[in-house]
PDB file of C-alpha atoms in Angstrom:
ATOM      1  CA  UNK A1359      10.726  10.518  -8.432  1.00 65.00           C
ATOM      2  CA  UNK A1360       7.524  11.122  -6.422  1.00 75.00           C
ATOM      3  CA  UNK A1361       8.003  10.852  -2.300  1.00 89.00           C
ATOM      4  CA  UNK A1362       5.466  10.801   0.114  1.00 94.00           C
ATOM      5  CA  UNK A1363       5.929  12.727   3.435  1.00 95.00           C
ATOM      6  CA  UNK A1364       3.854  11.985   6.346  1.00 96.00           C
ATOM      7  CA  UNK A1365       5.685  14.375   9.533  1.00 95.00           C
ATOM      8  CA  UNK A1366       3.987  13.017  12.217  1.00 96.00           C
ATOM      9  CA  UNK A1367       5.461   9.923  13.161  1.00 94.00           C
ATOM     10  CA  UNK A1368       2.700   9.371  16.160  1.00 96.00           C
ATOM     11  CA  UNK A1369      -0.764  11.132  16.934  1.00 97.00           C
ATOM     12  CA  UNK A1370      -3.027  10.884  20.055  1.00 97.00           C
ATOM     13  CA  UNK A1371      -6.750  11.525  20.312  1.00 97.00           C
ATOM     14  CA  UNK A1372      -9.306  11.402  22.452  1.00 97.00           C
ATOM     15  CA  UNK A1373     -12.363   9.009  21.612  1.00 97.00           C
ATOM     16  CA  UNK A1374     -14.926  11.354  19.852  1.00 97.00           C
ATOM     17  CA  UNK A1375     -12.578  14.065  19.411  1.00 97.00           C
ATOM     18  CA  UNK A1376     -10.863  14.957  16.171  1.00 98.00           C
ATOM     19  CA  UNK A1377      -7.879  14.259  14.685  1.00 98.00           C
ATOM     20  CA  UNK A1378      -6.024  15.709  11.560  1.00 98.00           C
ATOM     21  CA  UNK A1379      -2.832  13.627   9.678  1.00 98.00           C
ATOM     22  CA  UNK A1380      -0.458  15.657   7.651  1.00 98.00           C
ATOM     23  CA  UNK A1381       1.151  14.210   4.494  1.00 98.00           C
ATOM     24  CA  UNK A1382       2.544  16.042   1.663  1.00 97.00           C
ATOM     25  CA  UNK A1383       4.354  14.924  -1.630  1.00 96.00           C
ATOM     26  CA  UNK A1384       6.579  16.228  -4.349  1.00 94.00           C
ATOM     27  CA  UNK A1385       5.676  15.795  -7.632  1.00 90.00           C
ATOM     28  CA  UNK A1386       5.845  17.134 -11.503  1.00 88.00           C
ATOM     29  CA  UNK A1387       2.989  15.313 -12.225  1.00 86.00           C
ATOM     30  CA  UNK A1388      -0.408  17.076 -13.034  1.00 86.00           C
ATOM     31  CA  UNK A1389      -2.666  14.315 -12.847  1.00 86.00           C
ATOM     32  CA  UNK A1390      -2.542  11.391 -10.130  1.00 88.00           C
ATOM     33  CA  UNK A1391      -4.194   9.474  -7.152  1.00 89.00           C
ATOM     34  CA  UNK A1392      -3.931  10.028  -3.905  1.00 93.00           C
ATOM     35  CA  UNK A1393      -4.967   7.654  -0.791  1.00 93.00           C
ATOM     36  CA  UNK A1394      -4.991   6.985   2.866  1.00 95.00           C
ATOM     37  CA  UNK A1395      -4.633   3.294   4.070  1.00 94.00           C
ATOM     38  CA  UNK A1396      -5.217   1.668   7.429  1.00 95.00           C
ATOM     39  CA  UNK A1397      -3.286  -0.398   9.152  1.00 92.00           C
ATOM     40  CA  UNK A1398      -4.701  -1.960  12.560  1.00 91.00           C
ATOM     41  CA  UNK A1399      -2.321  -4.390  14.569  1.00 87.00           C
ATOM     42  CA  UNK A1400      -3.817  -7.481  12.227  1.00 84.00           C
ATOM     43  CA  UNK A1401      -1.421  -5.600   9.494  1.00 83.00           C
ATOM     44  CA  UNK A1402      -3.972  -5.980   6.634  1.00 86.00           C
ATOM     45  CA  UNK A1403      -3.762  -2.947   4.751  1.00 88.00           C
ATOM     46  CA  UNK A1404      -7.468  -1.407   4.119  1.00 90.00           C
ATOM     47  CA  UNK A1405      -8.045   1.479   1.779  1.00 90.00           C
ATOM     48  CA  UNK A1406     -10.024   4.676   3.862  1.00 94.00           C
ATOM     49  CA  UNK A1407     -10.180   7.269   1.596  1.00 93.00           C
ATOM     50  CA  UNK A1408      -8.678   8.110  -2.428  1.00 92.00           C
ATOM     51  CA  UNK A1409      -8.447  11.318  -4.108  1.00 93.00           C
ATOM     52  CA  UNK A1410      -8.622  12.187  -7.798  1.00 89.00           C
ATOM     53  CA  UNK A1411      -6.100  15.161  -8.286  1.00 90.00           C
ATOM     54  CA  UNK A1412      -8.564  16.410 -11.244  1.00 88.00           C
ATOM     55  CA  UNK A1413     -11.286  17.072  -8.747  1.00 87.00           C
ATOM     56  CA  UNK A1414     -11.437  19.886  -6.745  1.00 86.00           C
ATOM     57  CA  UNK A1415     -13.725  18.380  -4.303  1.00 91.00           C
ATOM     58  CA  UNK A1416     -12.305  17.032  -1.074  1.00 94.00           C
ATOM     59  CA  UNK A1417     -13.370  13.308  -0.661  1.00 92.00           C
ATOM     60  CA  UNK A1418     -15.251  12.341   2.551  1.00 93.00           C
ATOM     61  CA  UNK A1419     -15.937   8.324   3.413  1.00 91.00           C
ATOM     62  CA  UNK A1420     -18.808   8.358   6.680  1.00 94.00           C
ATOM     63  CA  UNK A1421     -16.653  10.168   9.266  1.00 96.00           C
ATOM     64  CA  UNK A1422     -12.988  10.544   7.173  1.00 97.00           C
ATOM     65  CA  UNK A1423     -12.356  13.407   4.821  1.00 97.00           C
ATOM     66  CA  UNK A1424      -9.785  14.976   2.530  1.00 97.00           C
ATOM     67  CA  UNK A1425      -7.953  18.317   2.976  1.00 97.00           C
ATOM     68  CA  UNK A1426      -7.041  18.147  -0.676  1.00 96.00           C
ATOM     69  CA  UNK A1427      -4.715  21.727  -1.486  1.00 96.00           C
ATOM     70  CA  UNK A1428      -3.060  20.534  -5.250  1.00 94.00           C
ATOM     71  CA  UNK A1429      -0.991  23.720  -5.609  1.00 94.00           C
ATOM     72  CA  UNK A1430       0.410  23.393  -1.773  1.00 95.00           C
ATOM     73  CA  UNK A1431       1.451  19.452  -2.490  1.00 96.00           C
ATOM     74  CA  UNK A1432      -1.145  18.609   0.847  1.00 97.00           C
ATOM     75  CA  UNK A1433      -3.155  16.195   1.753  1.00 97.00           C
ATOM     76  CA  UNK A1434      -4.411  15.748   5.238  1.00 98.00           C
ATOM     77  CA  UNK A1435      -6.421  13.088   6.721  1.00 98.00           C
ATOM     78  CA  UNK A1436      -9.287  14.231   9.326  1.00 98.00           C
ATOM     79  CA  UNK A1437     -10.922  11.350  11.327  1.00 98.00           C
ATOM     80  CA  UNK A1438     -14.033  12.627  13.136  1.00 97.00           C
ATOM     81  CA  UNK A1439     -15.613  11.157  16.158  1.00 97.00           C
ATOM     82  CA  UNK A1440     -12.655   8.970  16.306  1.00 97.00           C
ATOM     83  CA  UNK A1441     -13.693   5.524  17.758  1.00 97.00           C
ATOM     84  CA  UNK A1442     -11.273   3.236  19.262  1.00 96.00           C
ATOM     85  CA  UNK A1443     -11.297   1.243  16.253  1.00 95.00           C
ATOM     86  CA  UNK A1444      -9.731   3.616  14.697  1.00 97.00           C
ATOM     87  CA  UNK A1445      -6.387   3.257  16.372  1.00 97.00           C
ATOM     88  CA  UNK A1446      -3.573   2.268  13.823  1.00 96.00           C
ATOM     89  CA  UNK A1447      -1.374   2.568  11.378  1.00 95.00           C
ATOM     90  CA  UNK A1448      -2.048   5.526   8.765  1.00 96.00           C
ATOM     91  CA  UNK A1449      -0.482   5.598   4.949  1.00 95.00           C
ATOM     92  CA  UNK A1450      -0.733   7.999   2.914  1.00 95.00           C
ATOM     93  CA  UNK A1451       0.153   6.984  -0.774  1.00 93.00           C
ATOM     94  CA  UNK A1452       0.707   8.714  -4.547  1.00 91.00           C
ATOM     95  CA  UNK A1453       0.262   7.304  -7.375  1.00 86.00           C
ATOM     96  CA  UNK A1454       1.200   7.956 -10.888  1.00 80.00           C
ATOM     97  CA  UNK A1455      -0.611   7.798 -14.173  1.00 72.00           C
ATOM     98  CA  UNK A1456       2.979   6.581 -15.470  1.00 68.00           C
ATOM     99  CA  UNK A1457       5.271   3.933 -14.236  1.00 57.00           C
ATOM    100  CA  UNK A1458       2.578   1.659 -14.292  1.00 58.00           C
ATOM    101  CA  UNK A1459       0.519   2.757 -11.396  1.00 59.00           C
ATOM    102  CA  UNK A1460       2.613   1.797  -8.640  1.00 67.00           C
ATOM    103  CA  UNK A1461       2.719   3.574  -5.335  1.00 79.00           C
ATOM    104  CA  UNK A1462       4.504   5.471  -2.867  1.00 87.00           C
ATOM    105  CA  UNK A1463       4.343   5.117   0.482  1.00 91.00           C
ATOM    106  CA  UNK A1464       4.581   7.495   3.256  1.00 93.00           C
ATOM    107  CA  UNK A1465       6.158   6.092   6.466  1.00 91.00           C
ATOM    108  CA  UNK A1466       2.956   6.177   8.328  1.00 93.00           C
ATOM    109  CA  UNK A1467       1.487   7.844  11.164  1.00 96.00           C
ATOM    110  CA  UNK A1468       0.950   5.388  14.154  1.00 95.00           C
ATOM    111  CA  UNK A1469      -2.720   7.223  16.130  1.00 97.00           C
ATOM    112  CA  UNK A1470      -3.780   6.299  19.167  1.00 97.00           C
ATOM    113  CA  UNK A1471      -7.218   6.496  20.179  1.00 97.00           C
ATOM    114  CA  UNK A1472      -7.159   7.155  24.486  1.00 97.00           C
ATOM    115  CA  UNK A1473     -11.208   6.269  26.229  1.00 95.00           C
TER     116      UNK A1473
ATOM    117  CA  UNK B 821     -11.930  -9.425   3.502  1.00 78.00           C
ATOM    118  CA  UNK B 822     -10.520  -8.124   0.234  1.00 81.00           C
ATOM    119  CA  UNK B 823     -10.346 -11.154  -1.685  1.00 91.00           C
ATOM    120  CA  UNK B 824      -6.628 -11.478  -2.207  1.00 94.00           C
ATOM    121  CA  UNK B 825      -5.358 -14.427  -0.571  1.00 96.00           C
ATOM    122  CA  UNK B 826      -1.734 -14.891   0.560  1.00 97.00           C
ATOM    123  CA  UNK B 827       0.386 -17.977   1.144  1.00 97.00           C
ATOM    124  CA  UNK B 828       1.679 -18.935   3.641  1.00 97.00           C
ATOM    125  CA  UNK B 829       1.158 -16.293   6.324  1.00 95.00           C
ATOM    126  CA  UNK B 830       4.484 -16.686   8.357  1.00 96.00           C
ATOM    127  CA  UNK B 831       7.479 -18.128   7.601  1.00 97.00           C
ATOM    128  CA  UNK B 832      10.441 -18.698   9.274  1.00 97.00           C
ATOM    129  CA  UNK B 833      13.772 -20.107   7.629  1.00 97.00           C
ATOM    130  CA  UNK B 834      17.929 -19.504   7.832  1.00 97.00           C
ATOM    131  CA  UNK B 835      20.494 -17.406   5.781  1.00 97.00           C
ATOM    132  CA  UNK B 836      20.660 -18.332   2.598  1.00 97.00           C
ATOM    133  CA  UNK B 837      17.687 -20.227   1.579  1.00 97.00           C
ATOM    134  CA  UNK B 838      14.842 -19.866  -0.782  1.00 98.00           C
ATOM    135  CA  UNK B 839      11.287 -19.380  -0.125  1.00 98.00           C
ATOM    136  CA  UNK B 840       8.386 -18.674  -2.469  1.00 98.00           C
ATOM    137  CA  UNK B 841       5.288 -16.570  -1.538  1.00 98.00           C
ATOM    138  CA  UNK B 842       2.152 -17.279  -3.542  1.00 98.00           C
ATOM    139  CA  UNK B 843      -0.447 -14.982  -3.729  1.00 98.00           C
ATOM    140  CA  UNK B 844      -3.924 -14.951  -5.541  1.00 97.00           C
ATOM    141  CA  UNK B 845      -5.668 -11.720  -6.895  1.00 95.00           C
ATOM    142  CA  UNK B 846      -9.397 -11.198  -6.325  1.00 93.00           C
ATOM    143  CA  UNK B 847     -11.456 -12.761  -9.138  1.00 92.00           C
ATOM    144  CA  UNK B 848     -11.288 -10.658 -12.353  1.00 88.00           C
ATOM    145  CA  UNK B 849      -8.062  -8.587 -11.285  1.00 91.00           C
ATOM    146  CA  UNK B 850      -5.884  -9.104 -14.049  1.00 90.00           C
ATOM    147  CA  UNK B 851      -2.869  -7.070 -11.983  1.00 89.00           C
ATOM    148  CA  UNK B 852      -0.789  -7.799  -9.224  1.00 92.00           C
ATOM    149  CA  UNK B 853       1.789  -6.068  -7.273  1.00 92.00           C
ATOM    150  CA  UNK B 854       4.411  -7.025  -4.539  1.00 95.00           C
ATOM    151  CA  UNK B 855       5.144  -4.705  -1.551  1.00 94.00           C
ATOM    152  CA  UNK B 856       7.680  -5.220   0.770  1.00 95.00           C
ATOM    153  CA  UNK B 857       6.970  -3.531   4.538  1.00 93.00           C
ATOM    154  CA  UNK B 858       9.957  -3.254   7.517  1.00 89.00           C
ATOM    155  CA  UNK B 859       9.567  -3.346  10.356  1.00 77.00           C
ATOM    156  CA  UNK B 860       7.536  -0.002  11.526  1.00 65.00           C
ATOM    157  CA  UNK B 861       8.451   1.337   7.659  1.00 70.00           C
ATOM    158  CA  UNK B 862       6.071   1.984   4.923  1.00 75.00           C
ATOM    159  CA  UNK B 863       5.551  -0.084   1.944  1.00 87.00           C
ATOM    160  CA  UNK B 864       8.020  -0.053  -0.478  1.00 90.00           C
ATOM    161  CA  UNK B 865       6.823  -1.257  -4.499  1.00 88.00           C
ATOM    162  CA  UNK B 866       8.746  -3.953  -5.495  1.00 93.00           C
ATOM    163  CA  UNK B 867       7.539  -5.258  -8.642  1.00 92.00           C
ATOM    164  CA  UNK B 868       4.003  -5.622 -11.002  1.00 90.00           C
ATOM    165  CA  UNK B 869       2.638  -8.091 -13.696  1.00 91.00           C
ATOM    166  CA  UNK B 870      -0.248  -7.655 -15.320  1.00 89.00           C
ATOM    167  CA  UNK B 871      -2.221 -10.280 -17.348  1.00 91.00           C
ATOM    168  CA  UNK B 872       1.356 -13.010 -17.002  1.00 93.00           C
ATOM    169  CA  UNK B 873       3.868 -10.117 -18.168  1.00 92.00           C
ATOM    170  CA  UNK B 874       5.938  -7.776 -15.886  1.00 91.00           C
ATOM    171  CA  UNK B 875       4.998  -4.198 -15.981  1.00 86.00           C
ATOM    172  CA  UNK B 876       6.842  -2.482 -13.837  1.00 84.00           C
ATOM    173  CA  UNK B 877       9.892  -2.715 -11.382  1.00 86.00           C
ATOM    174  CA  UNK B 878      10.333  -0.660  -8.080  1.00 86.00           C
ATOM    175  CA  UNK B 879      13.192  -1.523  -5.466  1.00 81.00           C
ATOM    176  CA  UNK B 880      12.940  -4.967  -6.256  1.00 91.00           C
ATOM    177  CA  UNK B 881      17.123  -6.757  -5.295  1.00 93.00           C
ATOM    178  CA  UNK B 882      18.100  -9.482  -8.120  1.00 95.00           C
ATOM    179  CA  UNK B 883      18.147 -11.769  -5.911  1.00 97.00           C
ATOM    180  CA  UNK B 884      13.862 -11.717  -5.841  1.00 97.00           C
ATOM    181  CA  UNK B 885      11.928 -12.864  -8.606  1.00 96.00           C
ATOM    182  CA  UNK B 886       8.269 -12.936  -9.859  1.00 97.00           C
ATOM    183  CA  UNK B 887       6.156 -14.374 -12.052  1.00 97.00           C
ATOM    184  CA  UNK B 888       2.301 -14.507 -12.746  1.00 97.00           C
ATOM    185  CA  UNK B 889       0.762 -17.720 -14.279  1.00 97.00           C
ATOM    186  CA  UNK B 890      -1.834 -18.039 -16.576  1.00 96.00           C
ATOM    187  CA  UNK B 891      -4.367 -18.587 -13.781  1.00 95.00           C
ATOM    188  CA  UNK B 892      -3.374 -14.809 -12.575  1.00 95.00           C
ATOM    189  CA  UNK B 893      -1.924 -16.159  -9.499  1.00 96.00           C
ATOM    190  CA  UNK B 894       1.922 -14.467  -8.278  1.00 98.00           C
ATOM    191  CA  UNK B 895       4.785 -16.100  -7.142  1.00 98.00           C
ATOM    192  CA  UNK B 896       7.282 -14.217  -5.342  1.00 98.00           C
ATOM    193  CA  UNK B 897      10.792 -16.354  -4.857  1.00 98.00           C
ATOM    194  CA  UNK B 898      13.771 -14.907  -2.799  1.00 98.00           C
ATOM    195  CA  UNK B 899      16.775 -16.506  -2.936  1.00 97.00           C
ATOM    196  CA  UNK B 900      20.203 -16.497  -0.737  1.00 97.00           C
ATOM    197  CA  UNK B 901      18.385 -14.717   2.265  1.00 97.00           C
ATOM    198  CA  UNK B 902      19.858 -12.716   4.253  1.00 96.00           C
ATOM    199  CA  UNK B 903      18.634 -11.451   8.085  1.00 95.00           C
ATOM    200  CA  UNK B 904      17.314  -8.027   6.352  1.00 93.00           C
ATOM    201  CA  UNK B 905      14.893  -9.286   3.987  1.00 95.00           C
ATOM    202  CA  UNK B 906      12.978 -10.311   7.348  1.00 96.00           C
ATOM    203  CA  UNK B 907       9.445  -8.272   6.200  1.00 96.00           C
ATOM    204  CA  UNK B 908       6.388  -8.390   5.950  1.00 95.00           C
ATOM    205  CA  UNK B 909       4.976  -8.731   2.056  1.00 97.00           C
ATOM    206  CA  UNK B 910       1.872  -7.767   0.942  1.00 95.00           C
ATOM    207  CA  UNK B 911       0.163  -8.671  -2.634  1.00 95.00           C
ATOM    208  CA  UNK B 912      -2.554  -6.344  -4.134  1.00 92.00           C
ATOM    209  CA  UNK B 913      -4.201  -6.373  -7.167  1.00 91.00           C
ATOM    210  CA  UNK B 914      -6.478  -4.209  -9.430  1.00 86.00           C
ATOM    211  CA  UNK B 915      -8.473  -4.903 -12.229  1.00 80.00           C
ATOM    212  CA  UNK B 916      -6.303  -3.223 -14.767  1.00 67.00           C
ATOM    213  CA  UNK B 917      -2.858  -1.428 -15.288  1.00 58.00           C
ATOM    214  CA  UNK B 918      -4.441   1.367 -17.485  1.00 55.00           C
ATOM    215  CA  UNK B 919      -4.539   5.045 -15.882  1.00 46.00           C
ATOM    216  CA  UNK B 920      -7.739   5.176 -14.653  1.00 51.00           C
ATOM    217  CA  UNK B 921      -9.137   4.653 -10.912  1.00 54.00           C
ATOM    218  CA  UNK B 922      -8.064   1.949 -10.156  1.00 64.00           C
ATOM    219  CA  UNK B 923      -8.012   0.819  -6.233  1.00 77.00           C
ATOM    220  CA  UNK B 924      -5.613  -1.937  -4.846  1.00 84.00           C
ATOM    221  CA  UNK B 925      -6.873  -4.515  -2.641  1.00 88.00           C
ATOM    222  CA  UNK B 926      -4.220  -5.917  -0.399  1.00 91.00           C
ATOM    223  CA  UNK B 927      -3.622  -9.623   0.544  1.00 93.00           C
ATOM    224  CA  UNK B 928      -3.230 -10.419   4.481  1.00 92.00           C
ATOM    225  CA  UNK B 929       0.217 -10.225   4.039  1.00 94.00           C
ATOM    226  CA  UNK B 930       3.153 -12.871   4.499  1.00 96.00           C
ATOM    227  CA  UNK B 931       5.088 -12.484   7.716  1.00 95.00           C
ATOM    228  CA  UNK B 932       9.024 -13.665   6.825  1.00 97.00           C
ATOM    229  CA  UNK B 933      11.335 -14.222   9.467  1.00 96.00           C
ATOM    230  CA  UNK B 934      15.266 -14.739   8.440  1.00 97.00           C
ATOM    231  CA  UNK B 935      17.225 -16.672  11.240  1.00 95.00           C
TER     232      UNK B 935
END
């Protein structure tokens, strides 16, 4: 079964600095999704970022890109010019062209964004 | 706003009862799927219909049900609650089930509280 591993159970960052979130996963699979969700203190879930493991291109959404490394199982978050905004909850989340598309969840990354 | 609407968004009730959580999938998303989050845990996948039938089945306990009516709306029922299955659930849907991109859009989530 696929698992999601996200290490860092907390991050800090300065407003306008930059931060990087670590998640890895195990898989057998050759061809899946891969995303990073949001989760602010209103608990909605909001997508920030998705991944194609066919392309080799890291994705980048405004000021949140991909470090996408297929053969090392990795793929890292960076938030740039982090705003206070941006202070939540982080998932990252697999999943699988079989068992009918559901996910996995990592157990999140809580970052908080200091003025 | 993602367009998934959730019903209600807190509930409270004892040991042992029943509650039903309805949820509604954007317009034209044919699948939904229930996630159950703990406290400070990541989601976990507990169970998908697509188009009225089930589709898949994650870490869902027999004691929960689902169904999806021909209007596309979700019901999720739990039955003889216990203190544990206090969570928060989420409802997402996607316009399809086939393996292709495919982004969920997560509901505002119902808060339950077990007494």
């Amino acid at each position: 079964a696929q698992t999601v591993t996200q290490s860092q159970p907390e991050m800090s960052v300065q407003e306008a600095e930059t931060v990087t979130l670590s998640c890895t996963y195990d898989t057998s699979e050759s061809d899946y999704y891969l995303f990073w969700y949001k989760q602010p203190p209103s608990r909605q879930m909001i997508l920030v970022i998705r991944q194609e493991a066919y392309k080799q291109q890291n994705a980048t959404e405004n000021r949140f890109s991909v470090n996408f490394q297929k053969a090392a199982k990795s793929f890292s978050l960076k938030i740039s010019d982090s705003q206070l905004g941006d202070a939540a909850m982080y998932f990252c989340a697999y999943r699988s062209p079989n068992n009918n598309n559901d996910m996995r969840f990592g157990a999140g990354t809580r970052l908080t964004v200091k003025p | 706003d993602s367009g998934v609407t959730q019903t209600p968004k807190h509930l409270i009730t004892a040991t042992g009862q029943r509650v039903t959580l309805r949820c509604s999938p954007r317009s034209g998303d044919l699948s939904v799927y229930w996630y159950q989050q703990s406290l400070d845990q990541g989601l976990q996948f507990l169970i998908q219909y697509y188009n009225g039938e089930e589709r898949a089945k994650g870490n869902i306990l027999e004691r929960f049900s689902a169904q999806q009516f021909p209007d596309l709306h979700s019901e999720l029922n739990l039955s003889s609650l216990e203190l544990g299955d206090s969570a928060l659930y989420f409802c997402a849907s996607s316009v399809s089930t086939s393996f292709s991109y495919n982004e969920q859009f997560f509901g505002p989530g119902t808060r339950l509280t077990v007494l």
